[in-house]
Amino acid sequence: MTTSAKPLSVAVIGAGMAGRSHAAGYRNVNTVFGAGLPPVRLAAIADANTALAEDAARRYGFEKALPSWEAVAEDPTIDAVSIVVGNALHRPIAEALVAAGKHVLCEKPLAGSLEDARAMAELERSADVVTAVGYTFRRSPRHRRDPRPCAARGAG
């Protein structure tokens, strides 16, 4: 499999603990998965706490820190974005990013309310970009539903 020459430009919105995990993941993606993936350009980390954003950008090798998610949405050089902020903020940010033509990875839980989650699911259906929810255990064999009753599998 050949690697695309055009880098995928990524940003993270939210520079707290979970945002830093996403930043570290982007920094390391080519070392873990490598072959066949495009090179990743670490474009920006955005946070209302600019000192936190600047520190995270420096630590994880991102080109710049931005003071708001709106600045990420407005940047035409950014292709894909992780939303890693408070759950109630996910919907307006995701809507703006999708409208701007950016691929979106939204950290779990998807939204702060069922109404917002439904609206975001509907947004995905009509989006011309890739959207996803970051649920890291979804493919873990340990977390798959076992159809056997609890007693049959040695649980509870």
PDB file of C-alpha atoms in Angstrom:
ATOM      1  CA  MET A   1       0.000   0.000   0.000  1.00  0.00           C
ATOM      2  CA  THR A   2       1.382   3.417  -0.892  1.00  0.00           C
ATOM      3  CA  THR A   3       1.313   6.459   1.319  1.00  0.00           C
ATOM      4  CA  SER A   4      -0.480   9.555   0.096  1.00  0.00           C
ATOM      5  CA  ALA A   5       1.873  12.488  -0.372  1.00  0.00           C
ATOM      6  CA  LYS A   6      -0.715  15.017   0.817  1.00  0.00           C
ATOM      7  CA  PRO A   7      -0.671  15.356   4.603  1.00  0.00           C
ATOM      8  CA  LEU A   8      -3.858  15.176   6.637  1.00  0.00           C
ATOM      9  CA  SER A   9      -3.971  18.388   8.672  1.00  0.00           C
ATOM     10  CA  VAL A  10      -5.430  17.825  12.165  1.00  0.00           C
ATOM     11  CA  ALA A  11      -6.496  19.977  15.089  1.00  0.00           C
ATOM     12  CA  VAL A  12      -7.688  19.294  18.619  1.00  0.00           C
ATOM     13  CA  ILE A  13     -10.294  21.448  20.330  1.00  0.00           C
ATOM     14  CA  GLY A  14      -9.721  21.160  24.068  1.00  0.00           C
ATOM     15  CA  ALA A  15      -6.298  21.095  25.720  1.00  0.00           C
ATOM     16  CA  GLY A  16      -7.207  19.318  28.948  1.00  0.00           C
ATOM     17  CA  MET A  17      -6.315  15.734  29.850  1.00  0.00           C
ATOM     18  CA  ALA A  18      -8.468  14.087  27.174  1.00  0.00           C
ATOM     19  CA  GLY A  19      -7.447  16.652  24.545  1.00  0.00           C
ATOM     20  CA  ARG A  20      -3.822  15.907  25.297  1.00  0.00           C
ATOM     21  CA  SER A  21      -4.541  12.218  24.759  1.00  0.00           C
ATOM     22  CA  HIS A  22      -5.899  13.018  21.307  1.00  0.00           C
ATOM     23  CA  ALA A  23      -2.876  15.235  20.601  1.00  0.00           C
ATOM     24  CA  ALA A  24      -0.530  12.405  21.607  1.00  0.00           C
ATOM     25  CA  GLY A  25      -2.497   9.990  19.429  1.00  0.00           C
ATOM     26  CA  TYR A  26      -2.163  12.202  16.378  1.00  0.00           C
ATOM     27  CA  ARG A  27       1.523  12.706  17.068  1.00  0.00           C
ATOM     28  CA  ASN A  28       2.075   8.949  17.174  1.00  0.00           C
ATOM     29  CA  VAL A  29      -0.407   7.670  14.574  1.00  0.00           C
ATOM     30  CA  ASN A  30       2.150   7.112  11.830  1.00  0.00           C
ATOM     31  CA  THR A  31       4.491   5.231  14.171  1.00  0.00           C
ATOM     32  CA  VAL A  32       1.700   2.903  15.274  1.00  0.00           C
ATOM     33  CA  PHE A  33      -0.217   2.401  12.024  1.00  0.00           C
ATOM     34  CA  GLY A  34       2.293   3.730   9.478  1.00  0.00           C
ATOM     35  CA  ALA A  35       1.989   2.050   6.090  1.00  0.00           C
ATOM     36  CA  GLY A  36      -0.685   3.393   3.811  1.00  0.00           C
ATOM     37  CA  LEU A  37      -1.702   6.354   5.931  1.00  0.00           C
ATOM     38  CA  PRO A  38      -1.089   9.906   4.811  1.00  0.00           C
ATOM     39  CA  PRO A  39       1.437  11.857   6.846  1.00  0.00           C
ATOM     40  CA  VAL A  40      -0.244  13.803   9.638  1.00  0.00           C
ATOM     41  CA  ARG A  41       0.280  17.550   9.946  1.00  0.00           C
ATOM     42  CA  LEU A  42      -0.163  18.650  13.555  1.00  0.00           C
ATOM     43  CA  ALA A  43      -1.837  21.977  12.774  1.00  0.00           C
ATOM     44  CA  ALA A  44      -3.414  23.407  15.935  1.00  0.00           C
ATOM     45  CA  ILE A  45      -4.693  22.932  19.441  1.00  0.00           C
ATOM     46  CA  ALA A  46      -7.476  25.274  20.514  1.00  0.00           C
ATOM     47  CA  ASP A  47      -8.666  26.116  24.002  1.00  0.00           C
ATOM     48  CA  ALA A  48     -10.267  29.158  25.641  1.00  0.00           C
ATOM     49  CA  ASN A  49      -7.435  28.850  28.169  1.00  0.00           C
ATOM     50  CA  THR A  50      -4.711  30.017  25.794  1.00  0.00           C
ATOM     51  CA  ALA A  51      -1.873  29.186  28.187  1.00  0.00           C
ATOM     52  CA  LEU A  52      -3.130  25.583  28.318  1.00  0.00           C
ATOM     53  CA  ALA A  53      -3.433  25.475  24.511  1.00  0.00           C
ATOM     54  CA  GLU A  54       0.082  26.893  24.075  1.00  0.00           C
ATOM     55  CA  ASP A  55       1.539  24.377  26.509  1.00  0.00           C
ATOM     56  CA  ALA A  56      -0.198  21.436  24.814  1.00  0.00           C
ATOM     57  CA  ALA A  57       0.822  22.630  21.336  1.00  0.00           C
ATOM     58  CA  ARG A  58       4.439  22.884  22.463  1.00  0.00           C
ATOM     59  CA  ARG A  59       4.465  19.523  24.262  1.00  0.00           C
ATOM     60  CA  TYR A  60       2.898  17.568  21.400  1.00  0.00           C
ATOM     61  CA  GLY A  61       4.546  19.339  18.466  1.00  0.00           C
ATOM     62  CA  PHE A  62       1.542  21.168  17.029  1.00  0.00           C
ATOM     63  CA  GLU A  63       2.258  24.213  14.882  1.00  0.00           C
ATOM     64  CA  LYS A  64       0.097  26.657  16.793  1.00  0.00           C
ATOM     65  CA  ALA A  65      -2.289  27.272  19.645  1.00  0.00           C
ATOM     66  CA  LEU A  66      -5.622  28.950  18.955  1.00  0.00           C
ATOM     67  CA  PRO A  67      -7.891  30.751  21.438  1.00  0.00           C
ATOM     68  CA  SER A  68     -11.191  29.309  20.180  1.00  0.00           C
ATOM     69  CA  TRP A  69     -12.877  26.501  18.314  1.00  0.00           C
ATOM     70  CA  GLU A  70     -14.183  29.086  15.875  1.00  0.00           C
ATOM     71  CA  ALA A  71     -10.605  29.777  14.773  1.00  0.00           C
ATOM     72  CA  VAL A  72     -10.249  26.079  13.919  1.00  0.00           C
ATOM     73  CA  ALA A  73     -13.510  26.088  11.949  1.00  0.00           C
ATOM     74  CA  GLU A  74     -12.344  29.149   9.995  1.00  0.00           C
ATOM     75  CA  ASP A  75      -8.912  27.730   9.115  1.00  0.00           C
ATOM     76  CA  PRO A  76      -9.141  26.328   5.567  1.00  0.00           C
ATOM     77  CA  THR A  77      -5.907  24.348   5.980  1.00  0.00           C
ATOM     78  CA  ILE A  78      -7.318  22.049   8.688  1.00  0.00           C
ATOM     79  CA  ASP A  79      -8.888  18.804   7.413  1.00  0.00           C
ATOM     80  CA  ALA A  80      -9.896  16.883  10.541  1.00  0.00           C
ATOM     81  CA  VAL A  81     -10.675  17.861  14.117  1.00  0.00           C
ATOM     82  CA  SER A  82     -11.079  16.138  17.471  1.00  0.00           C
ATOM     83  CA  ILE A  83     -13.683  17.759  19.722  1.00  0.00           C
ATOM     84  CA  VAL A  84     -12.573  17.170  23.285  1.00  0.00           C
ATOM     85  CA  VAL A  85     -14.483  19.685  25.409  1.00  0.00           C
ATOM     86  CA  GLY A  86     -17.506  19.619  27.716  1.00  0.00           C
ATOM     87  CA  ASN A  87     -20.295  17.384  26.406  1.00  0.00           C
ATOM     88  CA  ALA A  88     -22.854  20.205  26.186  1.00  0.00           C
ATOM     89  CA  LEU A  89     -20.540  22.050  23.768  1.00  0.00           C
ATOM     90  CA  HIS A  90     -20.161  19.190  21.280  1.00  0.00           C
ATOM     91  CA  ARG A  91     -23.196  19.904  19.100  1.00  0.00           C
ATOM     92  CA  PRO A  92     -22.563  23.556  18.128  1.00  0.00           C
ATOM     93  CA  ILE A  93     -18.892  22.845  17.490  1.00  0.00           C
ATOM     94  CA  ALA A  94     -19.597  19.726  15.415  1.00  0.00           C
ATOM     95  CA  GLU A  95     -22.245  21.559  13.383  1.00  0.00           C
ATOM     96  CA  ALA A  96     -19.836  24.398  12.585  1.00  0.00           C
ATOM     97  CA  LEU A  97     -16.978  22.043  11.700  1.00  0.00           C
ATOM     98  CA  VAL A  98     -19.115  19.903   9.410  1.00  0.00           C
ATOM     99  CA  ALA A  99     -20.470  23.054   7.747  1.00  0.00           C
ATOM    100  CA  ALA A 100     -16.835  24.098   7.208  1.00  0.00           C
ATOM    101  CA  GLY A 101     -16.120  20.761   5.484  1.00  0.00           C
ATOM    102  CA  LYS A 102     -13.968  19.254   8.221  1.00  0.00           C
ATOM    103  CA  HIS A 103     -13.929  15.608   9.298  1.00  0.00           C
ATOM    104  CA  VAL A 104     -14.923  15.319  12.969  1.00  0.00           C
ATOM    105  CA  LEU A 105     -14.003  12.931  15.771  1.00  0.00           C
ATOM    106  CA  CYS A 106     -16.144  13.777  18.797  1.00  0.00           C
ATOM    107  CA  GLU A 107     -15.055  12.404  22.152  1.00  0.00           C
ATOM    108  CA  LYS A 108     -17.604  10.376  24.092  1.00  0.00           C
ATOM    109  CA  PRO A 109     -20.240  10.823  25.213  1.00  0.00           C
ATOM    110  CA  LEU A 110     -21.520  12.262  21.961  1.00  0.00           C
ATOM    111  CA  ALA A 111     -23.598  15.036  23.516  1.00  0.00           C
ATOM    112  CA  GLY A 112     -24.907  16.551  26.713  1.00  0.00           C
ATOM    113  CA  SER A 113     -28.522  15.687  25.928  1.00  0.00           C
ATOM    114  CA  LEU A 114     -30.507  13.146  23.946  1.00  0.00           C
ATOM    115  CA  GLU A 115     -31.878  15.969  21.768  1.00  0.00           C
ATOM    116  CA  ASP A 116     -28.352  17.098  20.870  1.00  0.00           C
ATOM    117  CA  ALA A 117     -27.223  13.510  20.221  1.00  0.00           C
ATOM    118  CA  ARG A 118     -30.147  12.933  17.853  1.00  0.00           C
ATOM    119  CA  ALA A 119     -29.417  16.190  16.020  1.00  0.00           C
ATOM    120  CA  MET A 120     -25.755  15.195  15.682  1.00  0.00           C
ATOM    121  CA  ALA A 121     -26.712  11.746  14.360  1.00  0.00           C
ATOM    122  CA  GLU A 122     -28.941  13.439  11.778  1.00  0.00           C
ATOM    123  CA  LEU A 123     -26.090  15.797  10.894  1.00  0.00           C
ATOM    124  CA  GLU A 124     -23.890  12.763  10.205  1.00  0.00           C
ATOM    125  CA  ARG A 125     -26.434  11.329   7.790  1.00  0.00           C
ATOM    126  CA  SER A 126     -26.305  14.455   5.639  1.00  0.00           C
ATOM    127  CA  ALA A 127     -22.603  15.252   6.060  1.00  0.00           C
ATOM    128  CA  ASP A 128     -20.180  15.162   3.168  1.00  0.00           C
ATOM    129  CA  VAL A 129     -17.359  14.427   5.626  1.00  0.00           C
ATOM    130  CA  VAL A 130     -16.443  11.578   7.938  1.00  0.00           C
ATOM    131  CA  THR A 131     -17.746  11.841  11.488  1.00  0.00           C
ATOM    132  CA  ALA A 132     -17.164   9.506  14.433  1.00  0.00           C
ATOM    133  CA  VAL A 133     -17.401   9.181  18.189  1.00  0.00           C
ATOM    134  CA  GLY A 134     -14.218   8.363  20.084  1.00  0.00           C
ATOM    135  CA  TYR A 135     -15.143   5.254  22.024  1.00  0.00           C
ATOM    136  CA  THR A 136     -11.849   3.436  22.410  1.00  0.00           C
ATOM    137  CA  PHE A 137     -13.214   0.187  23.852  1.00  0.00           C
ATOM    138  CA  ARG A 138     -15.811  -0.526  21.154  1.00  0.00           C
ATOM    139  CA  ARG A 139     -13.634  -3.146  19.449  1.00  0.00           C
ATOM    140  CA  SER A 140     -12.089  -4.600  22.577  1.00  0.00           C
ATOM    141  CA  PRO A 141     -13.026  -8.289  22.916  1.00  0.00           C
ATOM    142  CA  ARG A 142     -13.379  -7.790  26.653  1.00  0.00           C
ATOM    143  CA  HIS A 143     -16.183  -5.253  26.139  1.00  0.00           C
ATOM    144  CA  ARG A 144     -18.209  -7.086  23.526  1.00  0.00           C
ATOM    145  CA  ARG A 145     -21.615  -8.238  24.601  1.00  0.00           C
ATOM    146  CA  ASP A 146     -21.543 -11.895  25.564  1.00  0.00           C
ATOM    147  CA  PRO A 147     -25.011 -13.409  24.915  1.00  0.00           C
ATOM    148  CA  ARG A 148     -24.592 -16.022  27.655  1.00  0.00           C
ATOM    149  CA  PRO A 149     -26.272 -15.340  31.004  1.00  0.00           C
ATOM    150  CA  CYS A 150     -24.002 -13.849  33.688  1.00  0.00           C
ATOM    151  CA  ALA A 151     -23.731 -17.134  35.612  1.00  0.00           C
ATOM    152  CA  ALA A 152     -22.681 -19.058  32.481  1.00  0.00           C
ATOM    153  CA  ARG A 153     -19.758 -16.753  31.872  1.00  0.00           C
ATOM    154  CA  GLY A 154     -18.666 -16.594  35.506  1.00  0.00           C
ATOM    155  CA  ALA A 155     -20.009 -13.092  36.180  1.00  0.00           C
ATOM    156  CA  GLY A 156     -22.331 -11.926  38.916  1.00  0.00           C
TER     157      GLY A 156
END
